[in-house]
PDB file of C-alpha atoms and ligand atoms in Angstrom:
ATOM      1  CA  UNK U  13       0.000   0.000   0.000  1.00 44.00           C
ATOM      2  CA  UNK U  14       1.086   3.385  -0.588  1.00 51.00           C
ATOM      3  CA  UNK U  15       1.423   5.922   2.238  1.00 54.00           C
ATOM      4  CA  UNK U  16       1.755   9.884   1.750  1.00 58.00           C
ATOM      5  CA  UNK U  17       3.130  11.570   4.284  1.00 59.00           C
ATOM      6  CA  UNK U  18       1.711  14.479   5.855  1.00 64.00           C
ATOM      7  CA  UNK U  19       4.303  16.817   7.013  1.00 71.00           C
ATOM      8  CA  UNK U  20       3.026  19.793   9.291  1.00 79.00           C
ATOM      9  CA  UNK U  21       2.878  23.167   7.274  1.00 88.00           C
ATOM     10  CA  UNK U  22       2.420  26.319   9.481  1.00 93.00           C
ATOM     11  CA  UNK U  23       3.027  30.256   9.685  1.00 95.00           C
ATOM     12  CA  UNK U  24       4.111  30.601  13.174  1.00 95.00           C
ATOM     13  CA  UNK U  25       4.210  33.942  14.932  1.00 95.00           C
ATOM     14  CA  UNK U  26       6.707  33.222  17.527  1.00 96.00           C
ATOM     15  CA  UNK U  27      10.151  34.807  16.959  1.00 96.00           C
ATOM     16  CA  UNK U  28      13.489  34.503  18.622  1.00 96.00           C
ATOM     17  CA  UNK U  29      12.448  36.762  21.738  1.00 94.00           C
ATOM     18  CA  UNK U  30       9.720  34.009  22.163  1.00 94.00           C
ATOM     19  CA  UNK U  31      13.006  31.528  22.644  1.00 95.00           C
ATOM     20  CA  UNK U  32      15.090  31.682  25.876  1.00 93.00           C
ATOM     21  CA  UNK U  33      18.653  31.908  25.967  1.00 93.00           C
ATOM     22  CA  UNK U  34      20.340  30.110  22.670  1.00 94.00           C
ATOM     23  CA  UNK U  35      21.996  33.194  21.938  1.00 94.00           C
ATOM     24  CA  UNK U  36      24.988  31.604  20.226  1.00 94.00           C
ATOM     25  CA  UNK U  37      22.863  29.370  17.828  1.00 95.00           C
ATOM     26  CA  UNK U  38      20.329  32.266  17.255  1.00 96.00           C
ATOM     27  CA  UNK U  39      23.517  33.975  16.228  1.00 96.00           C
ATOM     28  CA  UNK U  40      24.652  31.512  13.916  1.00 94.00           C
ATOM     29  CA  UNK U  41      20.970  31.068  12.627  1.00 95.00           C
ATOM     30  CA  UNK U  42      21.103  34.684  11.832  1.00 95.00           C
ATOM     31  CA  UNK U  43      24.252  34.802   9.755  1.00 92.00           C
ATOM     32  CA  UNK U  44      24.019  31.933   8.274  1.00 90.00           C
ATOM     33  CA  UNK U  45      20.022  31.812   6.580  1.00 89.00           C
ATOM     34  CA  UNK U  46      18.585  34.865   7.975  1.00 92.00           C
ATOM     35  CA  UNK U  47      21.022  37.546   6.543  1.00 92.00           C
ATOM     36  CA  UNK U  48      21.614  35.285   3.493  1.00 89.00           C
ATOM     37  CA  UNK U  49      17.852  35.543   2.515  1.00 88.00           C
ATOM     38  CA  UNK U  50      17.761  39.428   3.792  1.00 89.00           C
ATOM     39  CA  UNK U  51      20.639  40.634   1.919  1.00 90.00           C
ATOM     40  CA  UNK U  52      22.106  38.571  -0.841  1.00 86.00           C
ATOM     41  CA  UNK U  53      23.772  41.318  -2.429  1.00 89.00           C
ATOM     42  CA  UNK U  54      25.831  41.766   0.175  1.00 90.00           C
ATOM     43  CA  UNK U  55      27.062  37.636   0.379  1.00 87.00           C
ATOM     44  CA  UNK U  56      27.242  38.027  -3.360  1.00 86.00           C
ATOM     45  CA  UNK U  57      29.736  41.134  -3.189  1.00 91.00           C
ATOM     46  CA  UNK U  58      32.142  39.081  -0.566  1.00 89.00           C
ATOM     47  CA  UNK U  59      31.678  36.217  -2.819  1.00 83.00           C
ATOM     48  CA  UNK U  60      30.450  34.383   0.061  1.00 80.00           C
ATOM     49  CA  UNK U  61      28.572  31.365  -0.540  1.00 76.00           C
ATOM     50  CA  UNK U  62      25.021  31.116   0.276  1.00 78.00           C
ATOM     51  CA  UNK U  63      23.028  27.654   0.892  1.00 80.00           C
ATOM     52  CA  UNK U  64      23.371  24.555   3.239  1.00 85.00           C
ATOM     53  CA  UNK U  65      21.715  24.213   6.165  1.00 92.00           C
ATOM     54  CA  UNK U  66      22.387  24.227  10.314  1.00 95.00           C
ATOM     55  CA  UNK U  67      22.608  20.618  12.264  1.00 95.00           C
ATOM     56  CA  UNK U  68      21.421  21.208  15.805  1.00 96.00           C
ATOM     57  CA  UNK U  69      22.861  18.354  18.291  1.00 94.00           C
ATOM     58  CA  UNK U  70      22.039  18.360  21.778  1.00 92.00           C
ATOM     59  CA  UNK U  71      19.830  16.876  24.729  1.00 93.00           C
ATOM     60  CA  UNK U  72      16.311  16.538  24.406  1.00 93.00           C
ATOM     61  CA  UNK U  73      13.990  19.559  24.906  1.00 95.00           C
ATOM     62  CA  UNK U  74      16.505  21.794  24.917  1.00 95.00           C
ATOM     63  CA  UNK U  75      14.401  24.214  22.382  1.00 96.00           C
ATOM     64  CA  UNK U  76      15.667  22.915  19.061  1.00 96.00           C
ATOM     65  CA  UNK U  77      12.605  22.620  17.421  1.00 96.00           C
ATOM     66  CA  UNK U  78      11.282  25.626  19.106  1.00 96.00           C
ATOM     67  CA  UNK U  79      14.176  27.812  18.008  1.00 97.00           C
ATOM     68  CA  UNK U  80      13.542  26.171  14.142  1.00 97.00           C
ATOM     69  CA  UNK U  81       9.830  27.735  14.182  1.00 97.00           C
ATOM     70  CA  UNK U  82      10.650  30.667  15.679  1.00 97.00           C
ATOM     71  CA  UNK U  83      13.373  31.058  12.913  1.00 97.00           C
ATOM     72  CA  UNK U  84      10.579  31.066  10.093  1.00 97.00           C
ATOM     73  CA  UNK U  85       7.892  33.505  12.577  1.00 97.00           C
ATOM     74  CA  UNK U  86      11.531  35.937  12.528  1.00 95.00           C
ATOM     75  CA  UNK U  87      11.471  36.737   8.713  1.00 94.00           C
ATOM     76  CA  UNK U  88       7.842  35.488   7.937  1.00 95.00           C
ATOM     77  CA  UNK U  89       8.046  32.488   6.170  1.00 95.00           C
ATOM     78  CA  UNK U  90       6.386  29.223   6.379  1.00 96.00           C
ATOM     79  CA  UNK U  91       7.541  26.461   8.263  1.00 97.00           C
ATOM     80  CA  UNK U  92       7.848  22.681   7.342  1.00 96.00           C
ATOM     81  CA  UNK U  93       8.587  20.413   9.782  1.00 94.00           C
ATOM     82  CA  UNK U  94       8.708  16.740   9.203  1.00 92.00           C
ATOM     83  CA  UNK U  95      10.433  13.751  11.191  1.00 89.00           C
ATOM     84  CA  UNK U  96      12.629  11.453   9.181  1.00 86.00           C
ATOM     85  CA  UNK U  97      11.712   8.342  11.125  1.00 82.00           C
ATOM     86  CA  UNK U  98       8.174   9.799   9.570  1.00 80.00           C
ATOM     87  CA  UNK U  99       9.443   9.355   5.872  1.00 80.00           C
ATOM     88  CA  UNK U 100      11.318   5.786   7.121  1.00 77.00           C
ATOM     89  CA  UNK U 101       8.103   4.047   8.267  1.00 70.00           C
ATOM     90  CA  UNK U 102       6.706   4.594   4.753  1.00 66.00           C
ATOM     91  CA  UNK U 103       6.826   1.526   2.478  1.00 62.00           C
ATOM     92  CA  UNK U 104       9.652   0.706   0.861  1.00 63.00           C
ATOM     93  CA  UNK U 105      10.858   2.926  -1.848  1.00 64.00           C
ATOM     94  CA  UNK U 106       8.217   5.434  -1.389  1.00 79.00           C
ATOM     95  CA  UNK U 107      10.313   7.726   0.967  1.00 80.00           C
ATOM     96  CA  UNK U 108      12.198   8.925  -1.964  1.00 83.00           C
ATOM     97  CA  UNK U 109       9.481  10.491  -3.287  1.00 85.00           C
ATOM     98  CA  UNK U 110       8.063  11.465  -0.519  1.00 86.00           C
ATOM     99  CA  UNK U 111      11.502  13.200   0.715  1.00 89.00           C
ATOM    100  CA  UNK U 112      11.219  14.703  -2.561  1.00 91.00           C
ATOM    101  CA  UNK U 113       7.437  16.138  -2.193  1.00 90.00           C
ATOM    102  CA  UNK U 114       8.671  17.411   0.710  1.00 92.00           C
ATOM    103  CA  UNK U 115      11.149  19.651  -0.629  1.00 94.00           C
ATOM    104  CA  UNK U 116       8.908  20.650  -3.574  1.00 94.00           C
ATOM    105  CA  UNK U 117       6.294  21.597  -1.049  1.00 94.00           C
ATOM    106  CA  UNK U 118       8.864  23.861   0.439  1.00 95.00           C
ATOM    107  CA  UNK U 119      10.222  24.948  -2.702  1.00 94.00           C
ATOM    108  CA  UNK U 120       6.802  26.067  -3.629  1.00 94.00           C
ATOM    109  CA  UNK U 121       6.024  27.461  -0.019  1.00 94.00           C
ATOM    110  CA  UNK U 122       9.704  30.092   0.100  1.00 93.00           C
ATOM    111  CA  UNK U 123      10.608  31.680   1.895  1.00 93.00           C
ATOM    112  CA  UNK U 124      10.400  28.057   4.344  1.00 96.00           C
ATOM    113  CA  UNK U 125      11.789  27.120   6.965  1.00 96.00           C
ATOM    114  CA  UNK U 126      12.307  23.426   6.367  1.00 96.00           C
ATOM    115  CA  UNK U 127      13.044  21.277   9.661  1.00 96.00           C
ATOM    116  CA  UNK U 128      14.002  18.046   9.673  1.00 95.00           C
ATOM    117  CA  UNK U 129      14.340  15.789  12.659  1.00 93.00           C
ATOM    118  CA  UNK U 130      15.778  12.905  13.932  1.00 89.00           C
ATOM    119  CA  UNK U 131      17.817  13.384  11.438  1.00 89.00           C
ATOM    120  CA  UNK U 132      20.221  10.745  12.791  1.00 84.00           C
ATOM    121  CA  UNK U 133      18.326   8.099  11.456  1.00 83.00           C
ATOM    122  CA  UNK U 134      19.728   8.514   7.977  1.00 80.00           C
ATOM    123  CA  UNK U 135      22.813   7.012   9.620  1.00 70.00           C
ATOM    124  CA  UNK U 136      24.755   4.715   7.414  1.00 52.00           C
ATOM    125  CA  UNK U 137      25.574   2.578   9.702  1.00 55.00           C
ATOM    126  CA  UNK U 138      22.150   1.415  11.133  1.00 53.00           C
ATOM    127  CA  UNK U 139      21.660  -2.143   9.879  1.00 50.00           C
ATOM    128  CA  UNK U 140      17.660  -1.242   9.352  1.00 57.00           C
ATOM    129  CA  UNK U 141      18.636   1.676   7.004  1.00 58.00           C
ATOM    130  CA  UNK U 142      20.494  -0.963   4.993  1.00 49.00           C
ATOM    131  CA  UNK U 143      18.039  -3.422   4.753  1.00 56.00           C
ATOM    132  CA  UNK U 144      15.588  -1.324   3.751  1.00 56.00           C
ATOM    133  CA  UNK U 145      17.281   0.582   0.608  1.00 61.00           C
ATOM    134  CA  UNK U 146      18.276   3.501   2.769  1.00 70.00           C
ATOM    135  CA  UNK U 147      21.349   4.809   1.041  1.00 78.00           C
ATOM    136  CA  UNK U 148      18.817   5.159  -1.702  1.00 80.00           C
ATOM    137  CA  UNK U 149      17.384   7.396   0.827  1.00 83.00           C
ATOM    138  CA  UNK U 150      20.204   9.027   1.924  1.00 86.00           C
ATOM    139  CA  UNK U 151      21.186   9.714  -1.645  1.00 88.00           C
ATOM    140  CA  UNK U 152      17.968  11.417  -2.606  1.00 88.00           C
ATOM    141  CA  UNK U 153      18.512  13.568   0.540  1.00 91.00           C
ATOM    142  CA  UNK U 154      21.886  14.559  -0.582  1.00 92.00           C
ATOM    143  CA  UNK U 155      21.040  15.704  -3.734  1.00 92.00           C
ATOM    144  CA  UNK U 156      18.049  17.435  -2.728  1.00 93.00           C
ATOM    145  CA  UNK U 157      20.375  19.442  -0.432  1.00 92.00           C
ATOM    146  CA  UNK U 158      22.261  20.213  -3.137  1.00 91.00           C
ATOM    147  CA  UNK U 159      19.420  21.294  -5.316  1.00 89.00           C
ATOM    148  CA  UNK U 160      20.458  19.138  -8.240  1.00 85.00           C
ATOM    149  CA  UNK U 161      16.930  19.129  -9.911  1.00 84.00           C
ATOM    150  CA  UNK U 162      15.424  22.308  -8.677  1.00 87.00           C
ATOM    151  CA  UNK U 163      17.227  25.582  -6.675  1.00 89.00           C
ATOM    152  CA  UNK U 164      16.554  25.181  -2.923  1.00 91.00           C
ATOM    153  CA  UNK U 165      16.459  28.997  -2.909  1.00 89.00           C
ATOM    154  CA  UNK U 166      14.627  30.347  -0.175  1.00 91.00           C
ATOM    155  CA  UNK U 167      14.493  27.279   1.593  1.00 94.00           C
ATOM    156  CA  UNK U 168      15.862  27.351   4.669  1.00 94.00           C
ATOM    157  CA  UNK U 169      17.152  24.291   6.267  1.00 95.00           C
ATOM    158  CA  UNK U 170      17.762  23.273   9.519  1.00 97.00           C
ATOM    159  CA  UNK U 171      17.679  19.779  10.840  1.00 96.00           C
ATOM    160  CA  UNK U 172      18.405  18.180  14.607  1.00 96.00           C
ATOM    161  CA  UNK U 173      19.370  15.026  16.147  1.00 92.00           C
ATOM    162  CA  UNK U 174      20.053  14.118  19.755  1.00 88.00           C
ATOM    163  CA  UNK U 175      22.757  11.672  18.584  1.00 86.00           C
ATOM    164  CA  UNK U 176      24.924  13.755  15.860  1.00 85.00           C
ATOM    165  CA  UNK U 177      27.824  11.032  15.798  1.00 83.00           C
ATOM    166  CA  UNK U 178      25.148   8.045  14.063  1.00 79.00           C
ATOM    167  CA  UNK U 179      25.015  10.641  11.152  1.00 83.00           C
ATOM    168  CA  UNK U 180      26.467   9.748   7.442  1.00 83.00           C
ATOM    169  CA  UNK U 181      29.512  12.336   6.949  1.00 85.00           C
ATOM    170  CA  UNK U 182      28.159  13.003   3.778  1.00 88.00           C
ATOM    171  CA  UNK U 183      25.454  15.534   5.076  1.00 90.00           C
ATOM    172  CA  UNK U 184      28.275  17.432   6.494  1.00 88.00           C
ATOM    173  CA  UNK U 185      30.356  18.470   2.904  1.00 88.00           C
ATOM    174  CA  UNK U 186      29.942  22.098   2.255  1.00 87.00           C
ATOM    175  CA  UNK U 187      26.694  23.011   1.199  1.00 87.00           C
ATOM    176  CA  UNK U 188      24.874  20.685   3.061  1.00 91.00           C
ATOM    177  CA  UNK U 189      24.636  20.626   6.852  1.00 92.00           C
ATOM    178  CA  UNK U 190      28.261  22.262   6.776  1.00 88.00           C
ATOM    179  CA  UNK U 191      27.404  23.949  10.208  1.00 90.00           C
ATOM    180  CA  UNK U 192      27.095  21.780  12.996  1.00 93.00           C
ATOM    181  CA  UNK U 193      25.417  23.817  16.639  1.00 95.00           C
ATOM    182  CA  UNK U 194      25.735  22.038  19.932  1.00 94.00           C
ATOM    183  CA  UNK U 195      22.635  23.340  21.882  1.00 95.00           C
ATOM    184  CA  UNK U 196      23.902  23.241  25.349  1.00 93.00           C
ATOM    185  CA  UNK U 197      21.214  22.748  28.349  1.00 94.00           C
ATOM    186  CA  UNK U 198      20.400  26.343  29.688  1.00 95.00           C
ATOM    187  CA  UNK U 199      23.190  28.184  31.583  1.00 95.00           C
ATOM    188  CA  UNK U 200      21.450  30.564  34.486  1.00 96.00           C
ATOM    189  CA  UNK U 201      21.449  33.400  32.798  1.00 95.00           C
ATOM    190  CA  UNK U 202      19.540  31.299  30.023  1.00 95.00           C
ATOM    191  CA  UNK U 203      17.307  29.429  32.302  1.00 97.00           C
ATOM    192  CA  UNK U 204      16.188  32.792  33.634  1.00 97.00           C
ATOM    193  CA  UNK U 205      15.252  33.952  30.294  1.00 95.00           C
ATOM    194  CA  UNK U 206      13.340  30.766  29.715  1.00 96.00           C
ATOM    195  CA  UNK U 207      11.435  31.205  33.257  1.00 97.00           C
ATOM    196  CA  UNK U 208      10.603  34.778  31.937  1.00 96.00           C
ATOM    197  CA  UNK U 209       9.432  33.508  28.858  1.00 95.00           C
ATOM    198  CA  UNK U 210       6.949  30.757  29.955  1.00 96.00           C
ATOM    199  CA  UNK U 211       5.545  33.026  32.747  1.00 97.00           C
ATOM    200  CA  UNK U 212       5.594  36.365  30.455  1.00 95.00           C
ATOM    201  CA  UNK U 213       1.540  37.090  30.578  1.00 94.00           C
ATOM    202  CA  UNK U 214       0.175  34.678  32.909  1.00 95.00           C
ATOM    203  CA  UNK U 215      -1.332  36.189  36.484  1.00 93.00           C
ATOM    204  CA  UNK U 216       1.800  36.493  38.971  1.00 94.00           C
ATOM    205  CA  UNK U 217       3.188  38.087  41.981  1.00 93.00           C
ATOM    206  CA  UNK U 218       6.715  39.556  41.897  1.00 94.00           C
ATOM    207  CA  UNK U 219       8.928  36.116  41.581  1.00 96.00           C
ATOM    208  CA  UNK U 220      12.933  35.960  42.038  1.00 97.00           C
ATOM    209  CA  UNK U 221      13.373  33.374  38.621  1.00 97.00           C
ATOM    210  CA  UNK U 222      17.191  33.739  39.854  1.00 97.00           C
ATOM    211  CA  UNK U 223      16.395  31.764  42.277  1.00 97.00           C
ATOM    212  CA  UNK U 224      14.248  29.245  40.704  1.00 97.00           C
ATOM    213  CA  UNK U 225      16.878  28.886  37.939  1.00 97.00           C
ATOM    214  CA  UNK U 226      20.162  28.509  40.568  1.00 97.00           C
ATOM    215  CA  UNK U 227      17.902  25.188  41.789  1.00 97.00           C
ATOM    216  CA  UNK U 228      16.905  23.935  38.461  1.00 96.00           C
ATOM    217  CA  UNK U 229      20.472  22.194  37.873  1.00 95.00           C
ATOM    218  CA  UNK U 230      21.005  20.046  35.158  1.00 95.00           C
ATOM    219  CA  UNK U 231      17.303  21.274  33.997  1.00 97.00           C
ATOM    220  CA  UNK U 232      16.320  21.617  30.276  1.00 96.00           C
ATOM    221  CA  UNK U 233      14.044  24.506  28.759  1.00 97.00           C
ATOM    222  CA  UNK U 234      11.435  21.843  28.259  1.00 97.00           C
ATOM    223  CA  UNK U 235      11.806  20.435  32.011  1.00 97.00           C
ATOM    224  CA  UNK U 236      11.233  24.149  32.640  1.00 98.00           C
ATOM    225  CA  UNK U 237       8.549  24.277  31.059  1.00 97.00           C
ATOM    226  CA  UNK U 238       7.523  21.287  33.692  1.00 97.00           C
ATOM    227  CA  UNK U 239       7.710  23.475  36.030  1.00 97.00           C
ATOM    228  CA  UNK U 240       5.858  26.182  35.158  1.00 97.00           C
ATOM    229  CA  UNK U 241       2.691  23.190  34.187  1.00 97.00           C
ATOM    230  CA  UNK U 242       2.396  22.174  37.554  1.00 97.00           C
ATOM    231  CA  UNK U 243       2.858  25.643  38.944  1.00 97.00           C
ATOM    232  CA  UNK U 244      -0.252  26.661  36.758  1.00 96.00           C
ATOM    233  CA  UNK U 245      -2.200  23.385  37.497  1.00 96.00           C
ATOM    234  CA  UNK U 246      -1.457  24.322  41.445  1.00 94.00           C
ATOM    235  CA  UNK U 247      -2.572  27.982  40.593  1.00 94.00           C
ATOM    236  CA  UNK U 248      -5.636  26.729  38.900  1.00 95.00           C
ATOM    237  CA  UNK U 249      -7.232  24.054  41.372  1.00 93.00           C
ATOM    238  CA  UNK U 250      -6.906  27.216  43.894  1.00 92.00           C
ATOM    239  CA  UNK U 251      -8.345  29.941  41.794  1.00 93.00           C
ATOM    240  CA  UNK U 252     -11.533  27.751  40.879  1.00 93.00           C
ATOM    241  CA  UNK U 253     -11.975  27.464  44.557  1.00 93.00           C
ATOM    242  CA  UNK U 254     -11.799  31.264  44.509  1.00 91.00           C
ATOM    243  CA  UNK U 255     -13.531  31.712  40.879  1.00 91.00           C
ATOM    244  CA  UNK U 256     -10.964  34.108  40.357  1.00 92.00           C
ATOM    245  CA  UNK U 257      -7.601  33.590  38.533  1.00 92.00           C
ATOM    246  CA  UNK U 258      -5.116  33.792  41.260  1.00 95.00           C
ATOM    247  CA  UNK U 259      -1.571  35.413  40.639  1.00 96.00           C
ATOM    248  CA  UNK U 260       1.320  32.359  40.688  1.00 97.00           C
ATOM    249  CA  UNK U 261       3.915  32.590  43.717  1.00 96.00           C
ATOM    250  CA  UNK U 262       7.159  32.002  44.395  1.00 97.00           C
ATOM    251  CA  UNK U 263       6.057  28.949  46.290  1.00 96.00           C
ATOM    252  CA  UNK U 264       4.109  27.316  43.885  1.00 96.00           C
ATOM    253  CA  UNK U 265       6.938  27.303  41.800  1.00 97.00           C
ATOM    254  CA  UNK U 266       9.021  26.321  44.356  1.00 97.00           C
ATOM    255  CA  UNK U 267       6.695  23.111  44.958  1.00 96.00           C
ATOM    256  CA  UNK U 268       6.178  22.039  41.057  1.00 97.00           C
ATOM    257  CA  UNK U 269      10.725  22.648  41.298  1.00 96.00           C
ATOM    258  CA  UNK U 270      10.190  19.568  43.814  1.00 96.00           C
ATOM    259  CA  UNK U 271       8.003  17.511  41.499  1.00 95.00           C
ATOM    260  CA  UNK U 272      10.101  17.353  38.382  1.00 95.00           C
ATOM    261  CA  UNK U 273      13.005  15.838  37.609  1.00 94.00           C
ATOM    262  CA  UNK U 274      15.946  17.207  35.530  1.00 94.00           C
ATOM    263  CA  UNK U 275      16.251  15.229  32.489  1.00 93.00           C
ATOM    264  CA  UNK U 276      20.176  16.511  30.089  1.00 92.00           C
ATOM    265  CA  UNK U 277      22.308  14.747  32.615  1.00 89.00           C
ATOM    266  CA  UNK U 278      21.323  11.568  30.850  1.00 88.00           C
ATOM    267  CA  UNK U 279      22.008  12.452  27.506  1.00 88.00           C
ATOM    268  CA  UNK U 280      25.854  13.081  28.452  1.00 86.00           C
ATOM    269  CA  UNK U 281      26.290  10.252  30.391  1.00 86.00           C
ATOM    270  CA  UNK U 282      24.200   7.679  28.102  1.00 79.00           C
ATOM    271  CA  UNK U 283      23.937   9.125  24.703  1.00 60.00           C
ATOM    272  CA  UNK U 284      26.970   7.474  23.239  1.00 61.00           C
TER     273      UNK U 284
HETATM  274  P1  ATP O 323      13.858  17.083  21.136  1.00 53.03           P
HETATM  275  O1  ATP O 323      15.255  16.713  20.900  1.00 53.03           O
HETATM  276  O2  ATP O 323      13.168  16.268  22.196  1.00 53.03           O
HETATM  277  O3  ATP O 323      13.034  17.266  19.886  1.00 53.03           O
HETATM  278  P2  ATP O 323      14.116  19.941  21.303  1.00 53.03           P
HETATM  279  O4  ATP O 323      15.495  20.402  21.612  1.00 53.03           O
HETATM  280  O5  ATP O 323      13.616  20.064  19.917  1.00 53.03           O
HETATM  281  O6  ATP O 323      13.918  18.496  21.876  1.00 53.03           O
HETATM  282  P3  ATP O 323      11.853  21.519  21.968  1.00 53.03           P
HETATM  283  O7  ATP O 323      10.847  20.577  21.415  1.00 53.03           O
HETATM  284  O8  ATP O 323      12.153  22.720  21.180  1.00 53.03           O
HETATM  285  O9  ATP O 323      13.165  20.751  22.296  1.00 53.03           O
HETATM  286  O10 ATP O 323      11.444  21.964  23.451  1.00 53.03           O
HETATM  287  C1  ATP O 323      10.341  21.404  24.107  1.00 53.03           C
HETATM  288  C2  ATP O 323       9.542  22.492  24.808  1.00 53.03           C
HETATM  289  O11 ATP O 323      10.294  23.014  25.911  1.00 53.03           O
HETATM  290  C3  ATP O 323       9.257  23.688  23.927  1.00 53.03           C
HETATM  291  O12 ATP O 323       8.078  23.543  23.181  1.00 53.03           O
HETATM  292  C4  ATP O 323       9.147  24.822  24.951  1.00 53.03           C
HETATM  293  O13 ATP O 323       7.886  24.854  25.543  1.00 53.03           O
HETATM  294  C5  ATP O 323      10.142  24.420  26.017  1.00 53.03           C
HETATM  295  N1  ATP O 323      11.460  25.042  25.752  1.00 53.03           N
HETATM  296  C6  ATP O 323      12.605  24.398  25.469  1.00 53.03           C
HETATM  297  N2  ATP O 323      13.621  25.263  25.301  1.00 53.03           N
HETATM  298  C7  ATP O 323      13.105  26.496  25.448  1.00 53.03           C
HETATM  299  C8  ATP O 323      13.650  27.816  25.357  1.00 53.03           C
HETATM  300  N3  ATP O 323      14.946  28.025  25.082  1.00 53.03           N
HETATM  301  N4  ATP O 323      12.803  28.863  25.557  1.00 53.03           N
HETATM  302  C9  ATP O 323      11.502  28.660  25.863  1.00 53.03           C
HETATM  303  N5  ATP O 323      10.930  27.445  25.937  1.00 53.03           N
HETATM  304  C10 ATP O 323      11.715  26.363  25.750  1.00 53.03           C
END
């Protein structure tokens, strides 16, 4: 049976301010596909090559995804997202195409932001991959990177993987995924920003995030965001009591701090 795939095409409104923290990879985002698609004259005049994508590597839920919509809600353009373990589970030999529908449904969509994910399951090495024709795979991907049939211009690519190292180093030749972004777990300052984020327009009482950040160790943004759930779930059994929405306090969030766990020391202990 033949399956399409259905990848998720949106205009989001967030922006970078909307992500907290990541100011080195926002930076690199920036100069590398923003400014590109803002001012090609300029890369053109330097003789500076334009085209390729970003690789994002890092823990879980540490705002990769995030930071790839809010890259397409920063200059307006559509976002694509699709996961390549998506375009795997199709039947055999249809996730060519369907990689390739993909990129013509960005194509047509530019200025895109096109996301991929998981990406490290195009790894050569992964016996399934073999077995099931996936250098064929990985081959279609490659050229469509390179925009052998049709220009890729306007398309902005980004793509992340938790496990960077399972990868084929073939994605990483210039002009493909030729810049490679560790996304660290938040540092305070970032965590902070994160905390401001999440809260920014809900009901609350003056709260010292410094000091809900300086306990969150080894926390990621999405763990965070954990956080700031339960605090909101506490705030809300109380303020239908009350039939009123009630403002959050430092102690709520001091309570949900107690009920999650922190989840990126894993990753750098187990990932490899
Ligand atoms: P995965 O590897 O699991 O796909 P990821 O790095 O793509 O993880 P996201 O899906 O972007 O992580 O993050 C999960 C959620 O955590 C986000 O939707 C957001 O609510 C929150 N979050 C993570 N990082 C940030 C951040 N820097 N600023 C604000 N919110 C964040």
């Amino acid at each position: 049976p033949e399956r399409e795939i259905y990848p998720s095409l949106e205009r989001p409104t967030i922006k970078f301010k909307d992500v907290g923290g990541m100011e080195k990879v926002k930076e690199e985002i920036e100069m590398k596909i923003i400014h590109p698609l803002q001012h090609p004259e300029l890369y053109k005049a330097y003789g500076k090559q334009v085209g390729g994508g970003i690789l994002m590597y890092g823990p879980p839920g540490c705002g990769k995804t995030l930071l790839a919509r809010a890259t397409a809600g920063q200059v307006n353009a559509s976002f694509l997202s699709v996961g390549i373990n998506d375009i795997l589970d199709m039947w055999i030999g249809n996730s060519e195409k369907n990689l390739h529908q993909v990129f013509e449904l960005a194509r047509a969509q530019a200025p895109c932001v096109l996301f991929f994910d998981e990406v490290d399951a195009l790894g050569a090495s992964r016996t399934d991959m073999r077995k099931s024709g996936g250098r064929h795979l990985i081959n279609q991907f490659l050229s469509e990177l390179d925009g052998v049939e049709h220009s890729n211009e306007g398309v902005l690519i980004l793509a992340a993987t938790n496990t960077p190292w399972n990868m084929d180093s073939a994605f990483r030749r210039p002009g493909r995924f030729d810049r490679i972004v560790f996304v660290t777990p938040p540092d305070q300052a970032a965590k902070e920003a994160i905390l401001e984020v999440l809260l920014h327009g809900k009901p609350s009482q003056k709260l010292n995030l410094e000091a809900i950040a300086k306990k969150a160790k080894d926390f990621s943004g999405a763990d965070l965001k954990a956080i700031v759930d339960v605090a909101i779930e506490l705030k809300l059994r109380e303020s239908m009591k009350k039939g009123q929405p009630l403002p959050i306090e430092q102690n709520d969030l001091l309570k949900a701090l107690d009920q999650v766990k922190p989840s990126t020391k894993e990753w750098f202990t187990t990932a490899r």
